[in-house]
Amino acid sequence: MTDSEQPKSTGESRGRHALDNTSAARTRAKAAQPTKKKRRRWPWIVLIVLLAAILIPLGLFAFAYSQYKVPEPQELANKQITTIYANDGQTQLARLVPPEGNRTQVKLEQVPQHMQDAVLAAEDREFWTNSGFSFTGFGRAVVGQLTGNPTAGGGSTITQQYVKNTLVGNERSYVRKARELIYSVKMTNEWDKETILNAYLNTVYFGRNAYGIQAASNAYFNKNVEDLTTEESALLAGVIQAPSALDPAVDPEASAGRWNYVLDGLVEMGVLDASERAGMQFPQTRDPSEYSAYTEATGANGHIKNQVIAELGTIGITEEDVQTRGLQITTTIDMNVQNASLDAADTALAPLQEDARAAAVTVDPKTGAVRGYFGGHDANGWDYANAPMQTGSIFKIIGLAAAVQQGISTDTYYSSAPYQLEGTNIIVNNDEGGSCGSCSLKEALKNSYNTSFQRLQADLANKSQDTADMGHALGIAPTYANGDKTLSEEGQRPYDGIILGQYPSRAIDMATVVATLTNDGIWHDTHFVQRVTDSSGEVLYERPEDTGERRVSKQVARNVIEAMEPIAAWSNGALAGGRPSAAKTGTSQLGDTGANRDTWMIGSTPQLATAVWVGTADNTSAIYNAWGGIMYGSGAATQIWKSILDTSLENQDFEYFPDAVPVRYGTGTAGSGYYYDPSWSSGSSNTWSDSSTDDAAASDAPDDENPADAPAGGQESPAA
């Protein structure tokens, strides 16, 4: 064995081991040094992350807080119900319910204190002290979720709920929730708590299509919010959390559980005595089937609603006002007259053909106020009172007014023999060949002789144009809603058949014509709206008293009314007790069928003027009487007219028309030789006139429906 192969001595071996251990220790020490440095950095990193997690959101919140603008309370106007009433201010005719729901604003002082407290007990018990966000409320909601307690309060404050309902919506996202929080805190700093609570109570959803506490009071208890009891208030507050599920009509057990939670909360809040709470009974609510939030108007009231809405725009009440201000609109409708109109129409139509229809409009001659309006029973269907229909012989009173205005007296004699229209081969006859030979215009009006009135119109200075101008003067609208001109032939002079009712007019216009004549020639704008207030009681509009506008002279009006006085009795329509009236019937024939399409009765007492039309639903077929015979104006239309006035005036004194002074100022020749002034025209300063149009050629032939044509011409029977 060599020396190199010999084992090392023990000392040498230990030395080497010592060196190896020292080297290993140094290596371990070096390796350990970086590890110690990393451990010392962790606290700083954690601290930085925590600070960033706090400061960045706070910074973003502060920036957003500075940028967000909370609207003023009045800027967050919510759509709410507008209600239309009769002239008594109590009878509801219609409700205009916005698509967003059934809502009526009330002031906070109108809400009972126990109702306010109940809402706080249910939704936000720290409302008066929180900053728009409640940590305790949030915690209570979490506990409720974990324990499965469905009666526990929600996590959102009242302010947050209001912000969600009006500003940020209910999208399920963190961004929306952040915006809700920012707005809620800022709103709390800028609005007083009473304003927030009032706004919330007027917007929160209670179920049954009821938005706001007033609508909810009606939907559940058929009463105003001021009349709620504590028990009822607790029920309403309880359903806010889940309106559909907590409605007692849906789940009475769940509703009762939530009701108990609210009452217990009132006790905890110190606003309800425990002994009083112990004796409370769960309240009964109205049957949801008897309540419809969206019933706007039924039957004839639907047409009144449409007239009211159209009129609001003309008096400066905007669509936004209607939708957001909770308007209370008092109309001119007198329920005595209105009910009489409906009853009269129903009674007269009952024995007639299935498609028989009627329209009736009654106006106060002294003011132009519409007292009764019936255009049919279909609230969303055709309004026959606002539909142009051929008028037949009722238009003769307008031609007569034009003649009297020009100096032709009502006692002027005219021939009733067949009459050939100037420049044509058209022969005008009277119904059933009736004739008086030659008789006064009064007699011709009573018997409705077409031929006498065609001759009369031929004596007018401007012929048929004067008849049209007088129609416009007395109250027929110059244009329809679509812009078409009325009483004209494409804007030019009308055909000669105008005096026999060739051109269509509406029942509401003909009621206005009679009202103007009844009121001594003074026209008033026919209207439905008397007063408008908003939900706070502010008066937005009050119909002013006005003196009207003179359209024809007093003596012209009185002479025409005098000529109309015998006709009601002549047409089987004398008013009860012999009450004085002035009237005129009319019919329009259906082509050359021999049957009639439109039948009319218009007339008045000094108190009321009424126009009635009876025809068929499509206005293209014949109307027959109850026995299947030809219908005349002296039939159903006169029955309705008489019934309306008899019933409406039943308890009123008789009033009499003023005496008429005969017209004697003419100097020319008219009729059978009476003198009149041919230069006196409807365009003179003594009468109102629509813009004149060039005369159409006298030879212009009427169309097939021209009432001036013998078989198609609005002729009357002697009793029509």
XYZ file of C-alpha atoms in Angstrom:
720
model
C 0.000 0.000 0.000
C 1.483 3.341 -0.947
C 1.377 6.389 1.114
C -1.227 7.942 -1.054
C -3.514 5.048 -0.551
C -3.262 5.164 3.215
C -6.332 6.568 5.080
C -6.078 10.083 6.426
C -5.498 10.565 10.030
C -8.426 11.424 12.222
C -7.252 15.015 12.752
C -6.848 15.666 9.109
C -10.290 14.284 8.432
C -11.872 16.533 11.038
C -10.114 19.552 9.569
C -11.460 18.874 6.154
C -14.920 18.374 7.546
C -14.658 21.656 9.367
C -13.644 23.437 6.182
C -16.502 21.813 4.295
C -18.989 22.828 6.978
C -17.763 26.398 7.012
C -18.083 26.626 3.243
C -21.586 25.175 3.318
C -22.577 27.586 6.020
C -21.344 30.518 4.010
C -23.213 29.248 0.986
C -26.401 28.897 3.019
C -25.961 32.348 4.453
C -25.539 33.872 1.032
C -28.572 32.025 -0.212
C -30.576 33.196 2.750
C -29.803 36.903 2.371
C -32.094 37.595 -0.673
C -34.956 35.729 1.021
C -34.856 38.063 4.022
C -34.993 41.133 1.768
C -38.110 39.828 -0.077
C -39.940 39.228 3.182
C -39.311 42.782 4.300
C -40.940 44.186 1.071
C -44.320 42.382 1.466
C -45.778 44.722 4.087
C -45.066 47.701 1.856
C -46.632 46.019 -1.158
C -49.694 45.069 0.845
C -49.959 48.587 2.215
C -49.680 50.095 -1.267
C -52.328 47.742 -2.622
C -54.660 48.522 0.253
C -54.155 52.257 -0.160
C -54.766 51.963 -3.880
C -57.898 49.911 -3.250
C -59.195 52.689 -1.010
C -57.863 55.834 -2.620
C -58.618 55.003 -6.247
C -62.323 54.335 -5.623
C -62.468 57.378 -3.369
C -60.844 59.434 -6.070
C -63.187 58.125 -8.687
C -66.116 58.726 -6.345
C -64.949 62.277 -5.661
C -64.490 62.975 -9.354
C -67.867 61.515 -10.250
C -69.442 63.371 -7.320
C -68.128 66.642 -8.712
C -69.387 65.845 -12.201
C -72.864 64.504 -11.463
C -75.665 67.039 -11.354
C -78.706 66.294 -9.256
C -81.790 67.802 -10.903
C -84.024 70.164 -8.999
C -87.129 68.436 -7.565
C -89.444 70.106 -10.077
C -87.253 68.858 -12.941
C -88.020 65.232 -12.101
C -91.663 65.479 -13.113
C -93.234 62.044 -13.345
C -96.083 61.240 -15.657
C -99.348 61.078 -13.791
C -103.079 60.835 -14.352
C -105.155 63.667 -15.769
C -108.822 63.509 -14.818
C -111.746 65.011 -16.729
C -114.902 65.957 -14.837
C -118.401 67.187 -15.668
C -119.292 70.767 -14.752
C -120.127 69.730 -11.184
C -116.425 69.055 -10.596
C -117.282 65.643 -9.111
C -118.602 63.360 -11.833
C -115.636 61.708 -13.531
C -115.950 61.476 -17.295
C -112.482 60.218 -18.216
C -108.940 59.576 -16.987
C -105.801 59.983 -19.050
C -103.402 57.352 -17.747
C -99.803 57.536 -19.025
C -98.165 54.320 -20.240
C -95.741 54.512 -17.316
C -98.572 53.921 -14.904
C -101.320 55.196 -12.707
C -100.041 58.133 -10.628
C -101.452 61.225 -8.892
C -99.106 63.581 -7.057
C -99.875 64.674 -3.488
C -98.070 66.967 -1.072
C -96.305 65.484 1.950
C -98.693 67.245 4.333
C -101.552 65.336 2.705
C -99.948 62.025 3.685
C -100.844 60.960 7.258
C -97.894 60.751 9.634
C -98.597 57.080 10.283
C -98.305 56.421 6.520
C -94.940 58.188 6.393
C -93.730 56.267 9.447
C -94.949 52.951 8.035
C -92.908 53.429 4.862
C -89.812 54.209 6.937
C -90.421 51.143 9.113
C -90.664 48.990 6.006
C -87.913 50.435 3.848
C -85.480 52.736 5.672
C -85.610 53.162 9.449
C -82.529 55.385 9.485
C -83.894 57.641 6.740
C -83.783 60.856 8.768
C -80.137 60.322 9.784
C -78.401 58.417 6.979
C -76.445 60.077 4.189
C -78.315 58.368 1.408
C -76.677 54.991 2.104
C -77.191 52.798 5.172
C -74.630 50.214 6.333
C -77.063 48.843 8.932
C -79.823 48.518 6.352
C -77.432 46.742 4.037
C -76.415 44.397 6.858
C -80.014 43.680 7.778
C -80.749 42.741 4.183
C -77.759 40.386 4.100
C -78.881 38.703 7.330
C -82.369 38.353 5.915
C -80.989 36.650 2.831
C -78.789 34.302 4.871
C -81.561 33.360 7.285
C -84.242 33.101 4.624
C -86.396 35.746 6.314
C -88.527 37.243 3.519
C -89.872 40.005 5.774
C -86.489 41.573 6.459
C -85.852 45.048 5.098
C -84.029 45.752 1.872
C -80.505 47.041 1.540
C -81.342 50.183 -0.429
C -82.350 53.368 1.328
C -85.424 55.311 0.304
C -83.141 57.803 -1.402
C -81.457 55.035 -3.387
C -84.804 53.615 -4.430
C -85.988 57.025 -5.584
C -82.778 57.601 -7.533
C -83.157 54.188 -9.174
C -86.754 54.926 -10.129
C -86.102 58.376 -11.577
C -82.451 58.753 -12.594
C -80.411 55.595 -13.146
C -82.900 52.826 -13.909
C -82.825 49.255 -12.629
C -80.158 47.667 -14.843
C -78.284 45.001 -12.909
C -74.673 46.225 -13.125
C -71.927 47.592 -10.881
C -71.789 50.812 -12.890
C -75.486 51.468 -12.351
C -75.148 50.710 -8.629
C -72.194 53.073 -8.342
C -74.134 55.848 -10.064
C -77.066 55.176 -7.747
C -74.827 55.550 -4.699
C -73.245 58.785 -5.941
C -76.567 60.363 -6.813
C -78.076 59.253 -3.481
C -75.316 60.800 -1.389
C -75.308 64.003 -3.409
C -79.106 64.258 -3.385
C -79.095 63.904 0.398
C -76.663 66.819 0.609
C -78.649 69.024 -1.791
C -82.300 68.196 -1.067
C -83.985 68.281 2.316
C -85.260 64.975 3.637
C -88.918 66.003 3.423
C -88.556 66.660 -0.306
C -86.938 63.267 -0.862
C -89.631 61.453 1.110
C -92.425 63.290 -0.700
C -90.868 62.521 -4.088
C -90.461 58.860 -3.148
C -94.044 58.503 -1.950
C -95.273 59.929 -5.252
C -93.236 57.575 -7.443
C -92.778 54.214 -5.726
C -94.709 51.270 -7.202
C -97.331 49.590 -5.002
C -98.686 47.015 -7.426
C -102.111 46.998 -9.078
C -100.704 49.439 -11.657
C -100.567 52.081 -8.933
C -97.566 54.423 -8.792
C -97.450 56.702 -5.772
C -99.352 56.661 -2.516
C -102.520 58.389 -3.782
C -103.026 55.903 -6.612
C -102.266 53.044 -4.212
C -104.837 54.276 -1.680
C -107.456 54.154 -4.398
C -106.293 50.839 -5.848
C -106.334 48.978 -2.517
C -108.910 50.821 -0.405
C -110.925 53.049 -2.772
C -110.113 56.149 -0.751
C -107.825 59.172 -0.743
C -104.512 58.992 1.081
C -105.725 61.434 3.763
C -108.301 58.871 4.891
C -105.977 55.893 5.414
C -105.877 54.162 8.811
C -102.674 52.977 10.489
C -103.495 49.366 9.594
C -104.040 50.291 5.949
C -100.864 52.328 5.884
C -98.874 49.361 7.201
C -100.268 47.122 4.470
C -99.386 49.582 1.700
C -95.895 50.109 3.095
C -95.431 46.362 3.302
C -96.188 45.621 -0.338
C -93.474 47.989 -1.623
C -90.789 45.312 -1.218
C -92.487 42.933 -3.696
C -95.778 44.399 -4.940
C -96.918 41.456 -7.033
C -96.096 38.795 -4.447
C -97.233 40.694 -1.326
C -100.623 41.829 -2.602
C -103.122 40.218 -0.190
C -105.236 39.244 -3.187
C -102.266 37.168 -4.405
C -100.737 35.795 -1.169
C -102.622 36.845 1.970
C -100.253 34.932 4.262
C -97.118 36.606 2.934
C -98.854 39.968 2.948
C -99.902 39.520 6.575
C -96.353 38.551 7.535
C -94.956 41.710 5.972
C -97.750 43.753 7.579
C -96.734 42.439 11.007
C -93.103 43.293 10.287
C -94.052 46.907 9.535
C -96.216 47.274 12.640
C -93.467 45.789 14.820
C -91.076 48.265 13.260
C -93.385 51.126 14.172
C -93.342 49.932 17.774
C -89.529 49.665 17.741
C -89.296 53.171 16.318
C -91.418 54.436 19.212
C -94.194 55.846 17.050
C -96.820 53.194 17.825
C -97.877 52.003 21.258
C -97.439 48.256 21.752
C -100.900 47.846 23.273
C -102.494 49.655 20.329
C -100.529 47.511 17.918
C -101.726 44.327 19.670
C -105.355 45.148 18.926
C -104.940 45.852 15.206
C -106.621 43.706 12.576
C -105.344 42.973 9.079
C -107.373 45.282 6.781
C -109.596 44.205 3.910
C -108.707 45.491 0.441
C -110.988 46.074 -2.521
C -111.427 43.364 -5.125
C -108.853 44.018 -7.888
C -111.407 42.980 -10.518
C -113.544 46.019 -9.715
C -110.623 48.368 -10.223
C -109.007 49.204 -13.545
C -106.205 51.742 -13.527
C -106.228 52.105 -17.276
C -109.927 52.701 -17.937
C -109.640 56.108 -19.575
C -113.207 56.635 -20.748
C -116.190 54.503 -21.556
C -118.984 54.936 -24.054
C -119.876 58.457 -25.128
C -117.349 59.871 -22.657
C -114.551 58.729 -24.942
C -115.620 61.270 -27.549
C -115.897 64.010 -24.926
C -112.351 63.154 -23.846
C -111.112 63.553 -27.416
C -112.802 66.929 -27.754
C -111.306 68.091 -24.463
C -107.771 67.034 -25.392
C -108.022 68.781 -28.755
C -109.265 71.951 -27.071
C -106.496 71.987 -24.452
C -103.923 72.567 -27.186
C -105.774 75.671 -28.364
C -105.723 77.269 -24.897
C -102.037 76.705 -24.198
C -102.123 73.471 -22.176
C -99.345 71.323 -23.640
C -99.125 67.574 -24.006
C -96.363 67.609 -21.386
C -98.712 69.397 -18.979
C -101.332 66.720 -19.557
C -98.853 63.906 -18.935
C -96.865 65.255 -15.989
C -98.941 67.730 -13.981
C -101.874 65.594 -12.891
C -104.452 67.935 -14.362
C -107.986 68.213 -13.031
C -110.127 69.374 -15.954
C -113.635 70.642 -15.314
C -115.740 70.588 -18.461
C -118.980 72.309 -19.416
C -120.904 69.023 -19.576
C -124.132 69.120 -17.560
C -124.881 65.571 -16.429
C -128.626 66.222 -16.517
C -128.380 67.126 -20.205
C -125.797 64.430 -20.906
C -127.851 61.653 -19.360
C -130.943 62.921 -21.150
C -129.033 62.764 -24.444
C -127.925 59.177 -23.920
C -131.340 58.008 -22.759
C -133.115 59.744 -25.635
C -130.776 58.274 -28.252
C -130.997 54.767 -26.825
C -134.791 54.886 -26.635
C -135.202 56.157 -30.191
C -132.663 53.773 -31.712
C -133.891 50.646 -29.908
C -136.699 49.766 -32.384
C -134.666 50.678 -35.470
C -132.377 48.583 -37.659
C -129.201 47.200 -36.116
C -126.885 49.651 -37.863
C -128.904 52.746 -36.897
C -126.767 55.450 -35.295
C -127.384 58.896 -33.784
C -125.571 62.049 -32.758
C -126.793 64.800 -30.438
C -125.074 68.017 -29.349
C -126.589 70.556 -26.956
C -125.067 74.028 -26.484
C -125.812 76.927 -24.147
C -126.560 79.791 -26.587
C -125.498 82.463 -24.091
C -121.971 81.075 -23.603
C -121.180 78.454 -26.262
C -120.677 75.849 -23.526
C -121.408 72.279 -24.625
C -123.888 70.832 -22.128
C -124.492 67.454 -23.750
C -122.518 65.493 -26.334
C -123.343 62.104 -27.804
C -121.452 60.746 -30.795
C -122.034 57.055 -30.205
C -121.385 54.441 -27.529
C -118.018 53.203 -28.808
C -115.420 55.232 -26.892
C -112.757 54.449 -29.480
C -115.035 54.313 -32.490
C -116.511 56.781 -34.931
C -117.742 60.034 -33.395
C -120.915 60.800 -35.329
C -121.337 64.184 -33.625
C -118.015 65.261 -35.106
C -118.551 63.652 -38.516
C -119.658 65.694 -41.553
C -123.043 64.504 -42.838
C -125.272 65.882 -45.556
C -127.677 68.216 -43.816
C -130.697 68.296 -46.089
C -133.319 70.955 -45.461
C -132.006 72.189 -42.107
C -129.655 74.312 -44.234
C -132.633 76.359 -45.432
C -132.495 78.424 -42.235
C -128.989 79.537 -43.246
C -130.157 80.595 -46.700
C -133.069 82.388 -45.055
C -130.676 84.253 -42.729
C -128.627 85.363 -45.734
C -131.796 86.611 -47.422
C -133.050 88.534 -44.381
C -129.583 90.059 -44.004
C -129.974 91.402 -47.542
C -133.422 92.844 -46.889
C -135.708 90.053 -48.053
C -138.489 89.729 -45.517
C -139.706 86.378 -44.229
C -143.198 87.304 -45.365
C -142.023 87.661 -48.989
C -144.026 85.377 -51.295
C -142.228 82.844 -53.460
C -143.605 80.339 -55.917
C -143.385 76.676 -54.919
C -143.765 75.397 -58.490
C -141.026 73.164 -59.966
C -137.850 75.161 -60.566
C -135.179 74.767 -63.242
C -131.675 75.603 -62.045
C -130.210 78.451 -64.057
C -127.979 77.276 -66.897
C -128.875 73.602 -66.455
C -131.606 71.184 -67.379
C -132.035 70.136 -63.733
C -135.577 70.485 -62.418
C -136.026 70.847 -58.660
C -139.256 69.534 -57.150
C -140.739 69.273 -53.690
C -141.134 66.017 -51.854
C -144.230 64.147 -53.007
C -145.055 67.065 -55.306
C -146.042 69.342 -52.428
C -146.919 72.923 -53.287
C -148.580 76.008 -51.890
C -148.751 77.779 -55.202
C -147.137 80.971 -53.964
C -146.656 81.513 -50.236
C -144.479 83.362 -47.726
C -140.998 82.222 -46.835
C -142.295 81.389 -43.355
C -144.823 79.013 -44.860
C -142.257 77.633 -47.303
C -139.850 76.959 -44.409
C -142.517 75.165 -42.384
C -143.403 72.962 -45.352
C -139.748 72.744 -46.419
C -140.393 73.613 -50.078
C -137.165 73.093 -52.003
C -138.360 75.113 -54.984
C -139.135 78.259 -52.987
C -135.675 78.250 -51.439
C -133.906 77.675 -54.731
C -135.689 80.763 -56.031
C -134.754 82.643 -52.873
C -131.071 81.804 -53.249
C -131.143 82.952 -56.860
C -132.182 86.398 -55.545
C -129.140 86.696 -53.246
C -126.466 89.124 -54.382
C -123.847 86.391 -54.632
C -126.229 83.465 -54.919
C -124.898 80.245 -53.341
C -121.749 81.967 -52.052
C -123.875 84.116 -49.743
C -125.459 80.974 -48.307
C -122.020 79.495 -47.658
C -120.726 82.711 -46.083
C -123.739 82.886 -43.788
C -123.155 79.267 -42.743
C -119.613 80.131 -41.752
C -120.795 83.301 -40.014
C -123.262 81.424 -37.852
C -120.782 78.783 -36.736
C -119.896 76.148 -39.319
C -116.136 75.567 -39.239
C -114.409 77.017 -42.347
C -112.216 73.908 -42.609
C -112.151 70.344 -41.362
C -109.300 68.859 -39.350
C -107.676 67.588 -42.561
C -107.575 71.110 -43.978
C -110.390 70.700 -46.518
C -112.559 73.774 -46.914
C -116.214 73.431 -46.025
C -119.249 74.601 -47.982
C -117.309 75.033 -51.197
C -116.599 73.276 -54.458
C -112.850 72.658 -54.185
C -112.407 76.085 -52.666
C -114.673 77.806 -55.178
C -118.300 78.891 -55.137
C -120.559 76.009 -54.011
C -123.240 74.473 -56.189
C -126.782 75.803 -55.899
C -127.729 72.683 -53.943
C -126.050 74.122 -50.850
C -129.306 75.674 -49.627
C -130.893 72.196 -49.713
C -128.055 70.652 -47.714
C -125.837 69.296 -50.491
C -122.649 69.905 -48.509
C -121.922 67.977 -45.303
C -121.679 69.590 -41.889
C -121.222 68.257 -38.379
C -123.834 68.070 -35.623
C -121.639 70.213 -33.366
C -121.515 72.896 -36.086
C -125.276 72.859 -36.605
C -125.835 73.176 -32.854
C -123.589 76.249 -32.972
C -125.579 77.718 -35.885
C -128.835 77.433 -33.941
C -127.166 78.765 -30.779
C -125.939 81.873 -32.622
C -129.404 82.597 -34.023
C -130.990 81.966 -30.614
C -128.511 84.379 -29.007
C -129.648 87.312 -31.171
C -126.870 86.771 -33.722
C -123.995 86.809 -31.215
C -121.638 83.888 -31.709
C -119.686 82.245 -28.892
C -116.880 79.780 -29.427
C -118.386 76.349 -28.810
C -116.234 74.820 -26.068
C -115.876 71.961 -23.579
C -113.198 73.181 -21.120
C -114.201 75.429 -18.222
C -111.304 75.151 -15.759
C -107.936 73.401 -15.475
C -105.853 72.947 -12.306
C -102.756 70.861 -11.627
C -102.216 68.340 -8.844
C -101.061 71.076 -6.468
C -104.239 73.081 -7.007
C -102.683 75.768 -9.172
C -105.203 77.142 -11.655
C -103.734 76.846 -15.144
C -106.827 77.993 -17.024
C -110.207 79.490 -16.248
C -112.650 80.095 -19.079
C -113.060 83.868 -19.239
C -116.462 85.452 -19.496
C -116.816 87.033 -22.903
C -119.422 89.050 -24.708
C -119.172 86.945 -27.838
C -118.941 88.227 -31.385
C -121.783 89.611 -33.430
C -122.112 87.639 -36.636
C -125.513 88.837 -37.881
C -127.795 91.622 -36.783
C -130.250 91.114 -33.955
C -133.243 91.489 -36.268
C -131.907 88.963 -38.770
C -131.567 86.374 -35.998
C -134.959 87.142 -34.517
C -136.744 86.940 -37.853
C -135.219 83.528 -38.621
C -136.064 82.210 -35.139
C -139.625 83.501 -35.541
C -139.953 81.589 -38.825
C -138.719 78.429 -37.079
C -141.113 78.620 -34.117
C -144.083 76.676 -35.592
C -142.006 73.808 -36.951
C -141.572 71.603 -33.860
C -145.314 71.207 -33.469
C -145.692 70.777 -37.269
C -143.109 67.934 -37.092
C -144.643 66.106 -34.113
C -142.008 67.531 -31.797
C -143.839 70.119 -29.679
C -142.117 70.456 -26.315
C -143.861 69.489 -23.087
C -146.388 71.976 -21.777
C -146.179 74.086 -24.899
C -142.693 75.366 -24.070
C -141.585 77.805 -26.813
C -139.104 76.434 -29.325
C -137.618 77.127 -32.743
C -136.743 74.157 -34.963
C -136.110 72.757 -38.422
C -136.064 69.192 -39.737
C -134.062 67.878 -42.657
C -133.336 64.765 -44.674
C -130.808 63.796 -47.308
C -131.766 61.226 -49.910
C -129.723 58.145 -50.765
C -129.059 58.729 -54.455
C -132.122 57.921 -56.552
C -133.288 55.050 -54.340
C -136.216 57.005 -52.919
C -134.921 56.235 -49.412
C -133.143 58.651 -47.067
C -129.623 58.418 -45.701
C -129.378 61.324 -43.217
C -132.171 62.698 -41.036
C -131.924 65.795 -38.838
C -133.703 67.879 -36.258
C -132.139 71.096 -35.035
C -133.685 73.691 -32.801
C -133.658 75.515 -29.501
C -135.329 77.129 -26.579
C -133.836 80.374 -25.208
C -131.833 78.197 -22.757
C -130.492 75.377 -24.940
C -129.761 74.708 -28.617
C -129.697 71.078 -29.793
C -128.789 69.409 -33.081
C -129.641 65.741 -33.711
C -128.655 63.466 -36.588
C -129.914 59.919 -37.210
C -128.550 57.648 -39.928
C -126.611 54.421 -40.367
C -123.214 53.266 -39.177
C -121.450 53.447 -42.545
C -123.524 56.400 -43.820
C -123.814 54.693 -47.195
C -127.084 52.827 -46.655
C -130.683 53.855 -46.046
C -132.195 54.558 -42.649
C -135.729 53.308 -42.051
C -138.290 53.916 -39.339
C -139.456 51.262 -36.888
C -142.026 49.955 -39.405
C -139.559 49.704 -42.274
C -140.786 52.868 -43.959
C -138.787 55.864 -45.141
C -137.289 57.825 -42.254
C -137.645 61.602 -42.170
C -136.280 64.250 -39.837
C -139.688 64.305 -38.168
C -139.050 60.719 -37.022
C -136.343 59.460 -34.657
C -134.273 62.664 -34.836
C -137.233 64.740 -33.651
C -138.021 62.223 -30.897
C -134.458 62.506 -29.581
C -134.466 66.311 -29.833
C -137.760 66.637 -27.973
C -136.737 64.168 -25.253
C -133.431 65.918 -24.597
C -135.018 69.335 -24.196
C -138.065 68.121 -22.261
C -135.899 66.260 -19.758
C -133.142 68.867 -19.483
C -135.592 71.740 -18.912
C -138.185 69.841 -16.896
C -137.671 71.868 -13.728
C -136.889 75.193 -15.384
C -139.202 78.098 -16.070
C -140.467 78.761 -19.562
C -138.486 81.402 -21.425
C -139.679 83.177 -24.533
C -137.933 84.380 -27.648
C -137.910 88.155 -28.150
C -140.282 89.607 -30.712
C -138.965 90.058 -34.221
C -139.405 93.376 -36.054
C -140.233 92.672 -39.712
C -137.517 93.551 -42.225
C -138.619 96.463 -44.411
C -135.420 98.000 -45.723
C -135.230 96.379 -49.177
C -135.528 98.393 -52.418
C -135.218 95.764 -55.166
C -137.563 93.044 -56.370
C -137.557 89.542 -54.930
C -139.879 86.605 -55.018
C -143.299 87.658 -56.145
C -142.532 91.361 -56.108
C -141.286 92.359 -52.625
C -138.641 95.093 -52.721
C -135.168 94.572 -51.284
C -131.659 95.983 -51.691
C -129.656 93.744 -54.076
C -126.397 95.477 -53.103
C -126.704 94.244 -49.497
C -124.342 91.289 -49.403
C -122.876 88.975 -46.833
C -119.544 90.686 -47.332
C -120.837 93.993 -45.948
C -119.836 95.451 -42.613
C -123.131 94.315 -41.119
C -122.200 90.652 -41.059
C -119.188 88.393 -40.575
C -117.829 86.773 -43.695
C -115.273 84.119 -44.432
C -112.776 84.953 -47.168
C -114.676 85.254 -50.436
C -114.014 83.074 -53.430
C -114.636 83.656 -57.093
C -118.095 82.636 -58.198
C -118.229 79.353 -60.007
C -119.982 79.398 -63.354
C -123.734 79.318 -63.004
C -123.817 76.385 -65.374
C -121.684 74.174 -63.101
C -123.684 71.002 -62.836
C -123.992 69.293 -59.446
C -122.802 65.755 -58.974
C -125.094 62.762 -58.673
C -125.615 63.349 -54.977
C -126.606 67.000 -55.447
C -129.706 67.620 -53.311
C -130.756 70.236 -55.873
C -131.415 67.369 -58.272
C -135.019 66.243 -58.006
C -134.399 62.627 -56.994
C -131.381 63.361 -54.786
C -132.215 66.605 -53.209
C -132.830 66.619 -49.506
C -136.583 66.959 -50.075
C -138.996 66.895 -47.173
C -142.457 65.574 -46.684
C -144.911 68.219 -45.491
C -144.447 66.909 -41.970
C -140.678 66.537 -42.193
